[in-house]
């Protein structure tokens, strides 16, 4: 019985990789990228709430200084790692088209739960790191001069 369950699990994992074409080691990094940086319904008013829930920290353990959310869905962002992006180096790609983004900037508090954030929005070309055809890290953005200043 245990062998049958293990075999079934292995078959399902292989089928998942074959269907989605995503290696198992890429999946957690891709999911983390989506959670931290791709939110179609994000607004500048939601920065405090979303950043509090994500509890993002820098390498020093302090609340993350800034986080950018791409206002799109995953199927719009994934092509940056292919024909929808221009290779900048071995794994960094710049989007060919601009995206609306919300930038949440820390305005106070160093450690959770005291972090305070204020949001602004802009339109930028985004730079992401890819593993194969999968976005796994938001590396930055290119200002194209369109912002609402909020």
Coordinates of C-alpha atoms in Angstrom, one line a residue:
X1 CA 0.0 0.0 0.0
X2 CA 2.8 2.5 0.9
X3 CA 4.6 1.6 -2.3
X4 CA 1.4 2.2 -4.3
X5 CA 0.9 5.6 -2.8
X6 CA 4.6 6.5 -3.3
X7 CA 4.4 5.4 -6.9
X8 CA 1.2 7.3 -7.5
X9 CA 2.7 10.4 -6.0
X10 CA 5.8 10.1 -8.3
X11 CA 3.6 9.6 -11.4
X12 CA 1.5 12.7 -10.5
X13 CA 4.7 14.8 -9.9
X14 CA 6.1 13.7 -13.3
X15 CA 2.8 14.5 -15.0
X16 CA 2.7 17.9 -13.4
X17 CA 6.2 18.7 -14.7
X18 CA 5.3 17.4 -18.1
X19 CA 2.0 19.4 -18.2
X20 CA 3.4 22.6 -16.9
X21 CA 7.0 22.1 -18.0
X22 CA 8.2 23.5 -14.7
X23 CA 11.0 21.7 -12.9
X24 CA 10.2 20.8 -9.3
X25 CA 13.1 22.9 -7.9
X26 CA 11.8 26.0 -9.7
X27 CA 8.2 25.8 -8.4
X28 CA 8.7 27.2 -4.9
X29 CA 10.8 30.1 -6.2
X30 CA 8.2 30.9 -8.9
X31 CA 5.3 30.7 -6.4
X32 CA 7.3 33.0 -4.0
X33 CA 7.9 35.5 -6.9
X34 CA 4.2 35.5 -7.7
X35 CA 3.2 36.0 -4.0
X36 CA 5.6 38.9 -3.5
X37 CA 5.4 40.7 -6.9
X38 CA 2.4 39.8 -9.0
X39 CA -1.0 41.2 -7.8
X40 CA -3.4 42.2 -10.5
X41 CA -5.8 43.9 -8.0
X42 CA -3.2 45.7 -5.9
X43 CA -3.8 49.3 -5.1
X44 CA -1.7 52.0 -3.4
X45 CA -4.2 52.0 -0.6
X46 CA -3.5 48.3 0.1
X47 CA 0.2 48.6 0.7
X48 CA 0.0 48.7 4.5
X49 CA -2.3 45.7 4.6
X50 CA -0.5 43.5 2.0
X51 CA 3.0 44.3 3.3
X52 CA 1.9 43.5 6.9
X53 CA 0.5 40.1 5.7
X54 CA 3.6 39.2 3.7
X55 CA 6.0 40.2 6.5
X56 CA 8.8 40.7 4.1
X57 CA 12.2 41.4 5.6
X58 CA 15.6 42.4 4.3
X59 CA 18.8 40.5 5.1
X60 CA 19.2 42.5 8.3
X61 CA 15.8 41.2 9.6
X62 CA 14.2 44.7 9.3
X63 CA 11.0 45.3 7.4
X64 CA 11.6 45.4 3.7
X65 CA 12.4 48.9 2.6
X66 CA 10.5 48.7 -0.7
X67 CA 8.5 46.2 -2.6
X68 CA 7.1 46.4 -6.1
X69 CA 3.9 44.7 -7.3
X70 CA 3.3 44.1 -11.0
X71 CA -0.4 44.8 -11.7
X72 CA -0.9 41.8 -14.0
X73 CA -1.7 38.1 -13.8
X74 CA 1.0 35.4 -14.1
X75 CA 0.2 34.6 -17.7
X76 CA 1.0 38.2 -18.6
X77 CA 4.3 38.2 -16.7
X78 CA 5.7 34.7 -17.6
X79 CA 6.4 35.6 -21.3
X80 CA 9.1 38.2 -20.1
X81 CA 11.3 35.1 -19.7
X82 CA 10.9 34.4 -23.4
X83 CA 9.8 36.5 -26.4
X84 CA 8.1 39.1 -24.2
X85 CA 11.5 40.2 -22.8
X86 CA 14.9 41.2 -23.8
X87 CA 17.9 39.3 -22.3
X88 CA 20.1 41.6 -20.2
X89 CA 22.5 38.9 -19.1
X90 CA 22.4 35.1 -18.5
X91 CA 19.2 35.1 -16.5
X92 CA 17.9 38.7 -16.3
X93 CA 15.2 39.8 -18.8
X94 CA 13.7 43.3 -19.2
X95 CA 10.0 43.4 -20.3
X96 CA 9.5 44.6 -23.8
X97 CA 6.3 46.3 -22.7
X98 CA 5.6 48.5 -19.7
X99 CA 3.5 47.3 -16.8
X100 CA 1.6 49.3 -14.3
X101 CA 3.1 48.8 -10.9
X102 CA 2.4 49.7 -7.2
X103 CA 5.5 50.5 -5.2
X104 CA 5.1 50.1 -1.4
X105 CA 7.8 52.1 0.4
X106 CA 8.5 51.8 4.1
X107 CA 7.8 55.1 5.9
X108 CA 8.4 54.0 9.5
X109 CA 8.9 51.1 11.9
X110 CA 11.9 48.8 11.6
X111 CA 10.5 45.4 12.7
X112 CA 7.2 43.6 12.4
X113 CA 4.5 44.4 13.3
X114 CA 5.4 48.1 13.5
X115 CA 6.3 48.6 9.8
X116 CA 4.5 51.4 8.0
X117 CA 4.1 51.6 4.3
X118 CA 2.9 54.1 1.8
X119 CA 2.1 53.3 -1.8
X120 CA 2.7 55.0 -5.2
X121 CA 2.0 53.8 -8.7
X122 CA 3.9 54.1 -11.9
X123 CA 4.3 52.5 -15.3
X124 CA 7.7 50.7 -15.8
X125 CA 9.4 48.1 -17.8
X126 CA 10.3 45.4 -15.2
X127 CA 13.5 43.4 -14.9
X128 CA 13.2 39.9 -13.7
X129 CA 15.4 36.9 -13.2
X130 CA 14.3 33.7 -14.9
X131 CA 15.1 30.1 -14.4
X132 CA 14.4 28.6 -17.8
X133 CA 11.1 30.1 -18.8
X134 CA 9.9 30.9 -15.3
X135 CA 10.2 34.2 -13.4
X136 CA 11.8 33.7 -10.0
X137 CA 13.0 37.1 -8.8
X138 CA 12.1 40.8 -9.3
X139 CA 15.4 42.5 -10.0
X140 CA 14.3 46.1 -10.6
X141 CA 12.6 48.3 -13.1
X142 CA 13.1 50.9 -15.8
X143 CA 11.3 54.2 -15.4
X144 CA 9.6 55.2 -18.6
X145 CA 8.5 58.6 -17.3
X146 CA 4.9 57.8 -16.5
X147 CA 3.8 58.2 -12.9
X148 CA 0.7 59.4 -11.0
X149 CA 2.9 60.7 -8.1
X150 CA 0.6 59.3 -5.4

